[in-house]
């Protein structure tokens, strides 16, 4: 989502469990982000640009609602003028993969899930971005379809998958035969 003319915000989240209560948390997350965007536009409230503050407030909201749910989230802000990514990774795995046209690498930063603890510690990271790049995010359900591999082998395979500049997301789905699989072990994003 655009934040003014200078920033692009995005997030990848995975809510614990399945069913109606997990869907409610997904709606709460979307409404929370929409509300912060509106406050930025109407009142110049800069919270939307602060990944750690977003995750802290979201954590407080989830704990207050007492739904018994938590979520992992990678929340990022791309500064178009500086060509940097500011982010907080709150338990999201696999890590985001970046392909710069030559090599693929992970933005490896572990963190605490949101909504799990009353006073979690969230960390902010910042990294320069290549002039041209693609970024790949997947939920942990994606790793579950890579059978008969260790976690390390799965991580290496994901980097290999995203290292071809001619491969679109459709091509990756085709390589993994995702359209042909009927029973998946978990949600895949």
PDB file of C-alpha atoms in Angstrom:
ATOM      1  CA  UNK A   1       0.000   0.000   0.000  1.00  0.00           C
ATOM      2  CA  UNK A   2       1.164   3.518  -0.770  1.00  0.00           C
ATOM      3  CA  UNK A   3       1.906   5.856   2.115  1.00  0.00           C
ATOM      4  CA  UNK A   4       2.041   9.304   0.609  1.00  0.00           C
ATOM      5  CA  UNK A   5       4.393   9.709  -2.332  1.00  0.00           C
ATOM      6  CA  UNK A   6       7.550   8.490  -0.630  1.00  0.00           C
ATOM      7  CA  UNK A   7       6.763   5.164   1.037  1.00  0.00           C
ATOM      8  CA  UNK A   8       5.361   1.744   0.265  1.00  0.00           C
ATOM      9  CA  UNK A   9       4.130  -0.340   3.166  1.00  0.00           C
ATOM     10  CA  UNK A  10       3.474  -4.064   3.158  1.00  0.00           C
ATOM     11  CA  UNK A  11       3.070  -6.986   5.487  1.00  0.00           C
ATOM     12  CA  UNK A  12       2.959 -10.747   5.413  1.00  0.00           C
ATOM     13  CA  UNK A  13       1.049 -12.283   8.297  1.00  0.00           C
ATOM     14  CA  UNK A  14       0.004 -15.748   9.363  1.00  0.00           C
ATOM     15  CA  UNK A  15      -2.615 -16.116  12.112  1.00  0.00           C
ATOM     16  CA  UNK A  16      -2.403 -19.115  14.433  1.00  0.00           C
ATOM     17  CA  UNK A  17      -4.969 -21.836  13.940  1.00  0.00           C
ATOM     18  CA  UNK A  18      -7.834 -22.032  11.487  1.00  0.00           C
ATOM     19  CA  UNK A  19     -11.507 -21.215  11.397  1.00  0.00           C
ATOM     20  CA  UNK A  20     -13.683 -18.256  12.335  1.00  0.00           C
ATOM     21  CA  UNK A  21     -11.570 -16.927  15.217  1.00  0.00           C
ATOM     22  CA  UNK A  22      -8.458 -16.846  13.022  1.00  0.00           C
ATOM     23  CA  UNK A  23     -10.434 -15.105  10.288  1.00  0.00           C
ATOM     24  CA  UNK A  24     -11.559 -12.488  12.833  1.00  0.00           C
ATOM     25  CA  UNK A  25      -7.907 -11.749  13.664  1.00  0.00           C
ATOM     26  CA  UNK A  26      -7.176 -11.327   9.947  1.00  0.00           C
ATOM     27  CA  UNK A  27     -10.006  -8.780   9.684  1.00  0.00           C
ATOM     28  CA  UNK A  28      -8.762  -7.001  12.830  1.00  0.00           C
ATOM     29  CA  UNK A  29      -5.281  -6.767  11.283  1.00  0.00           C
ATOM     30  CA  UNK A  30      -6.575  -5.286   8.036  1.00  0.00           C
ATOM     31  CA  UNK A  31      -8.777  -2.788   9.883  1.00  0.00           C
ATOM     32  CA  UNK A  32      -5.891  -1.836  12.176  1.00  0.00           C
ATOM     33  CA  UNK A  33      -3.593  -1.078   9.218  1.00  0.00           C
ATOM     34  CA  UNK A  34      -6.364   0.786   7.360  1.00  0.00           C
ATOM     35  CA  UNK A  35      -6.998   2.881  10.479  1.00  0.00           C
ATOM     36  CA  UNK A  36      -3.289   3.772  10.805  1.00  0.00           C
ATOM     37  CA  UNK A  37      -3.192   4.744   7.103  1.00  0.00           C
ATOM     38  CA  UNK A  38      -6.194   6.993   7.570  1.00  0.00           C
ATOM     39  CA  UNK A  39      -4.590   8.667  10.591  1.00  0.00           C
ATOM     40  CA  UNK A  40      -1.452   9.272   8.531  1.00  0.00           C
ATOM     41  CA  UNK A  41      -3.485  10.873   5.732  1.00  0.00           C
ATOM     42  CA  UNK A  42      -5.789  12.974   7.909  1.00  0.00           C
ATOM     43  CA  UNK A  43      -3.605  13.855  10.903  1.00  0.00           C
ATOM     44  CA  UNK A  44      -0.035  13.218   9.723  1.00  0.00           C
ATOM     45  CA  UNK A  45       0.253  10.496  12.411  1.00  0.00           C
ATOM     46  CA  UNK A  46       3.571   8.782  11.561  1.00  0.00           C
ATOM     47  CA  UNK A  47       2.864   5.480  13.361  1.00  0.00           C
ATOM     48  CA  UNK A  48       2.292   3.659  10.051  1.00  0.00           C
ATOM     49  CA  UNK A  49       5.962   4.344   9.181  1.00  0.00           C
ATOM     50  CA  UNK A  50       7.277   2.729  12.389  1.00  0.00           C
ATOM     51  CA  UNK A  51       7.316  -1.093  12.094  1.00  0.00           C
ATOM     52  CA  UNK A  52       8.061  -1.694  15.782  1.00  0.00           C
ATOM     53  CA  UNK A  53       5.331   0.680  16.953  1.00  0.00           C
ATOM     54  CA  UNK A  54       2.826  -0.928  14.567  1.00  0.00           C
ATOM     55  CA  UNK A  55       3.642  -4.369  15.970  1.00  0.00           C
ATOM     56  CA  UNK A  56       3.564  -3.120  19.586  1.00  0.00           C
ATOM     57  CA  UNK A  57       0.116  -1.536  19.162  1.00  0.00           C
ATOM     58  CA  UNK A  58      -1.178  -4.554  17.284  1.00  0.00           C
ATOM     59  CA  UNK A  59       0.092  -6.767  20.113  1.00  0.00           C
ATOM     60  CA  UNK A  60      -1.752  -4.630  22.671  1.00  0.00           C
ATOM     61  CA  UNK A  61      -4.955  -4.826  20.607  1.00  0.00           C
ATOM     62  CA  UNK A  62      -4.791  -8.608  20.311  1.00  0.00           C
ATOM     63  CA  UNK A  63      -4.073  -9.056  24.021  1.00  0.00           C
ATOM     64  CA  UNK A  64      -6.948  -6.695  24.902  1.00  0.00           C
ATOM     65  CA  UNK A  65      -9.400  -8.608  22.657  1.00  0.00           C
ATOM     66  CA  UNK A  66      -8.398 -11.849  24.425  1.00  0.00           C
ATOM     67  CA  UNK A  67      -9.143 -14.065  21.414  1.00  0.00           C
ATOM     68  CA  UNK A  68      -6.470 -16.608  22.321  1.00  0.00           C
ATOM     69  CA  UNK A  69      -4.811 -16.024  18.955  1.00  0.00           C
ATOM     70  CA  UNK A  70      -1.472 -14.700  17.854  1.00  0.00           C
ATOM     71  CA  UNK A  71       0.120 -14.009  14.512  1.00  0.00           C
ATOM     72  CA  UNK A  72       3.500 -13.899  12.905  1.00  0.00           C
ATOM     73  CA  UNK A  73       4.100 -10.845  10.770  1.00  0.00           C
ATOM     74  CA  UNK A  74       6.797  -9.234   8.684  1.00  0.00           C
ATOM     75  CA  UNK A  75       5.921  -5.546   8.441  1.00  0.00           C
ATOM     76  CA  UNK A  76       7.998  -3.440   6.074  1.00  0.00           C
ATOM     77  CA  UNK A  77       8.284   0.127   4.840  1.00  0.00           C
ATOM     78  CA  UNK A  78      10.162   0.880   1.621  1.00  0.00           C
ATOM     79  CA  UNK A  79      11.525   4.417   1.429  1.00  0.00           C
ATOM     80  CA  UNK A  80      11.544   5.122  -2.308  1.00  0.00           C
ATOM     81  CA  UNK A  81      13.805   8.171  -1.985  1.00  0.00           C
ATOM     82  CA  UNK A  82      16.491   6.417   0.077  1.00  0.00           C
ATOM     83  CA  UNK A  83      15.908   2.974  -1.496  1.00  0.00           C
ATOM     84  CA  UNK A  84      15.851   1.311   1.926  1.00  0.00           C
ATOM     85  CA  UNK A  85      13.646  -1.180   3.699  1.00  0.00           C
ATOM     86  CA  UNK A  86      12.774  -0.625   7.351  1.00  0.00           C
ATOM     87  CA  UNK A  87      11.082  -3.640   8.935  1.00  0.00           C
ATOM     88  CA  UNK A  88      10.116  -5.689  11.951  1.00  0.00           C
ATOM     89  CA  UNK A  89      10.002  -9.456  11.732  1.00  0.00           C
ATOM     90  CA  UNK A  90       7.735 -10.826  14.426  1.00  0.00           C
ATOM     91  CA  UNK A  91       8.153 -14.575  14.095  1.00  0.00           C
ATOM     92  CA  UNK A  92       7.591 -14.774  10.339  1.00  0.00           C
ATOM     93  CA  UNK A  93       9.337 -17.776   8.776  1.00  0.00           C
ATOM     94  CA  UNK A  94      10.491 -18.492   6.160  1.00  0.00           C
ATOM     95  CA  UNK A  95      12.363 -15.214   5.955  1.00  0.00           C
ATOM     96  CA  UNK A  96      11.676 -12.911   2.988  1.00  0.00           C
ATOM     97  CA  UNK A  97      13.957 -13.636   0.028  1.00  0.00           C
ATOM     98  CA  UNK A  98      15.312 -10.853  -2.159  1.00  0.00           C
ATOM     99  CA  UNK A  99      16.618 -11.404  -5.684  1.00  0.00           C
ATOM    100  CA  UNK A 100      18.765  -8.593  -7.074  1.00  0.00           C
ATOM    101  CA  UNK A 101      19.213  -9.963 -10.607  1.00  0.00           C
ATOM    102  CA  UNK A 102      22.440 -11.740  -9.672  1.00  0.00           C
ATOM    103  CA  UNK A 103      21.854 -13.584  -6.418  1.00  0.00           C
ATOM    104  CA  UNK A 104      19.107 -14.282  -3.928  1.00  0.00           C
ATOM    105  CA  UNK A 105      19.470 -13.732  -0.198  1.00  0.00           C
ATOM    106  CA  UNK A 106      17.303 -13.766   2.905  1.00  0.00           C
ATOM    107  CA  UNK A 107      16.464 -10.888   5.182  1.00  0.00           C
ATOM    108  CA  UNK A 108      17.204 -12.992   8.242  1.00  0.00           C
ATOM    109  CA  UNK A 109      15.832 -11.477  11.402  1.00  0.00           C
ATOM    110  CA  UNK A 110      14.012 -13.472  14.052  1.00  0.00           C
ATOM    111  CA  UNK A 111      11.438 -12.016  16.376  1.00  0.00           C
ATOM    112  CA  UNK A 112       8.575 -12.642  18.759  1.00  0.00           C
ATOM    113  CA  UNK A 113       5.065 -13.271  17.396  1.00  0.00           C
ATOM    114  CA  UNK A 114       2.395 -10.610  17.942  1.00  0.00           C
ATOM    115  CA  UNK A 115      -0.333 -11.293  20.508  1.00  0.00           C
ATOM    116  CA  UNK A 116       1.503 -14.057  22.326  1.00  0.00           C
ATOM    117  CA  UNK A 117       3.125 -12.120  25.194  1.00  0.00           C
ATOM    118  CA  UNK A 118       1.989  -9.118  27.207  1.00  0.00           C
ATOM    119  CA  UNK A 119       5.326  -7.245  26.932  1.00  0.00           C
ATOM    120  CA  UNK A 120       7.247  -8.606  23.938  1.00  0.00           C
ATOM    121  CA  UNK A 121      10.422  -7.033  22.625  1.00  0.00           C
ATOM    122  CA  UNK A 122      10.219  -6.160  18.938  1.00  0.00           C
ATOM    123  CA  UNK A 123      13.301  -5.134  16.967  1.00  0.00           C
ATOM    124  CA  UNK A 124      13.527  -2.907  13.945  1.00  0.00           C
ATOM    125  CA  UNK A 125      15.876  -3.691  11.088  1.00  0.00           C
ATOM    126  CA  UNK A 126      16.894  -1.583   8.140  1.00  0.00           C
ATOM    127  CA  UNK A 127      18.634  -2.625   4.960  1.00  0.00           C
ATOM    128  CA  UNK A 128      19.557  -0.924   1.699  1.00  0.00           C
ATOM    129  CA  UNK A 129      17.745  -2.289  -1.335  1.00  0.00           C
ATOM    130  CA  UNK A 130      19.268  -3.029  -4.731  1.00  0.00           C
ATOM    131  CA  UNK A 131      18.262  -0.652  -7.542  1.00  0.00           C
ATOM    132  CA  UNK A 132      16.239  -3.454  -9.118  1.00  0.00           C
ATOM    133  CA  UNK A 133      14.928  -6.441  -7.160  1.00  0.00           C
ATOM    134  CA  UNK A 134      12.100  -8.817  -6.507  1.00  0.00           C
ATOM    135  CA  UNK A 135      11.023  -9.980  -3.073  1.00  0.00           C
ATOM    136  CA  UNK A 136       9.466 -13.333  -2.240  1.00  0.00           C
ATOM    137  CA  UNK A 137       7.343 -14.028   0.833  1.00  0.00           C
ATOM    138  CA  UNK A 138       5.735 -17.298   1.820  1.00  0.00           C
ATOM    139  CA  UNK A 139       3.936 -18.612   4.870  1.00  0.00           C
ATOM    140  CA  UNK A 140       5.258 -21.626   6.751  1.00  0.00           C
ATOM    141  CA  UNK A 141       2.683 -23.767   4.943  1.00  0.00           C
ATOM    142  CA  UNK A 142       4.801 -23.275   1.842  1.00  0.00           C
ATOM    143  CA  UNK A 143       7.672 -25.148   3.496  1.00  0.00           C
ATOM    144  CA  UNK A 144       5.338 -28.036   4.371  1.00  0.00           C
ATOM    145  CA  UNK A 145       4.849 -28.878   0.694  1.00  0.00           C
ATOM    146  CA  UNK A 146       8.598 -29.314   0.220  1.00  0.00           C
ATOM    147  CA  UNK A 147       8.690 -32.900   1.411  1.00  0.00           C
ATOM    148  CA  UNK A 148      11.693 -35.055   2.262  1.00  0.00           C
ATOM    149  CA  UNK A 149      13.992 -32.092   2.882  1.00  0.00           C
ATOM    150  CA  UNK A 150      15.583 -30.684   6.005  1.00  0.00           C
ATOM    151  CA  UNK A 151      14.811 -27.072   6.957  1.00  0.00           C
ATOM    152  CA  UNK A 152      18.240 -26.083   5.639  1.00  0.00           C
ATOM    153  CA  UNK A 153      17.592 -27.832   2.310  1.00  0.00           C
ATOM    154  CA  UNK A 154      14.182 -26.157   2.061  1.00  0.00           C
ATOM    155  CA  UNK A 155      15.784 -22.740   2.672  1.00  0.00           C
ATOM    156  CA  UNK A 156      18.375 -23.382  -0.038  1.00  0.00           C
ATOM    157  CA  UNK A 157      15.652 -24.565  -2.422  1.00  0.00           C
ATOM    158  CA  UNK A 158      13.578 -21.398  -1.901  1.00  0.00           C
ATOM    159  CA  UNK A 159      16.604 -19.249  -2.806  1.00  0.00           C
ATOM    160  CA  UNK A 160      17.110 -21.393  -5.886  1.00  0.00           C
ATOM    161  CA  UNK A 161      13.432 -21.001  -6.831  1.00  0.00           C
ATOM    162  CA  UNK A 162      13.531 -17.203  -6.678  1.00  0.00           C
ATOM    163  CA  UNK A 163      16.946 -16.851  -8.355  1.00  0.00           C
ATOM    164  CA  UNK A 164      15.661 -16.984 -11.904  1.00  0.00           C
ATOM    165  CA  UNK A 165      14.680 -13.556 -13.187  1.00  0.00           C
ATOM    166  CA  UNK A 166      12.471 -15.139 -15.843  1.00  0.00           C
ATOM    167  CA  UNK A 167      10.325 -17.029 -13.331  1.00  0.00           C
ATOM    168  CA  UNK A 168       7.053 -15.397 -12.392  1.00  0.00           C
ATOM    169  CA  UNK A 169       4.971 -16.463  -9.425  1.00  0.00           C
ATOM    170  CA  UNK A 170       2.844 -18.511 -11.837  1.00  0.00           C
ATOM    171  CA  UNK A 171       5.979 -20.322 -13.016  1.00  0.00           C
ATOM    172  CA  UNK A 172       7.003 -21.105  -9.419  1.00  0.00           C
ATOM    173  CA  UNK A 173       3.508 -22.478  -8.705  1.00  0.00           C
ATOM    174  CA  UNK A 174       3.835 -24.613 -11.842  1.00  0.00           C
ATOM    175  CA  UNK A 175       7.302 -25.911 -10.823  1.00  0.00           C
ATOM    176  CA  UNK A 176       5.891 -27.017  -7.459  1.00  0.00           C
ATOM    177  CA  UNK A 177       2.730 -28.552  -9.001  1.00  0.00           C
ATOM    178  CA  UNK A 178       0.626 -26.539  -6.548  1.00  0.00           C
ATOM    179  CA  UNK A 179      -2.342 -26.432  -8.920  1.00  0.00           C
ATOM    180  CA  UNK A 180      -2.416 -30.239  -8.968  1.00  0.00           C
ATOM    181  CA  UNK A 181      -2.260 -30.824  -5.204  1.00  0.00           C
ATOM    182  CA  UNK A 182      -5.642 -31.464  -3.641  1.00  0.00           C
ATOM    183  CA  UNK A 183      -4.796 -31.880   0.033  1.00  0.00           C
ATOM    184  CA  UNK A 184      -2.378 -29.338   1.436  1.00  0.00           C
ATOM    185  CA  UNK A 185      -1.082 -29.707   5.010  1.00  0.00           C
ATOM    186  CA  UNK A 186      -1.559 -25.998   5.840  1.00  0.00           C
ATOM    187  CA  UNK A 187      -2.662 -22.725   4.332  1.00  0.00           C
ATOM    188  CA  UNK A 188      -0.169 -21.448   1.781  1.00  0.00           C
ATOM    189  CA  UNK A 189       0.432 -17.810   1.061  1.00  0.00           C
TER     190      UNK A 189
END
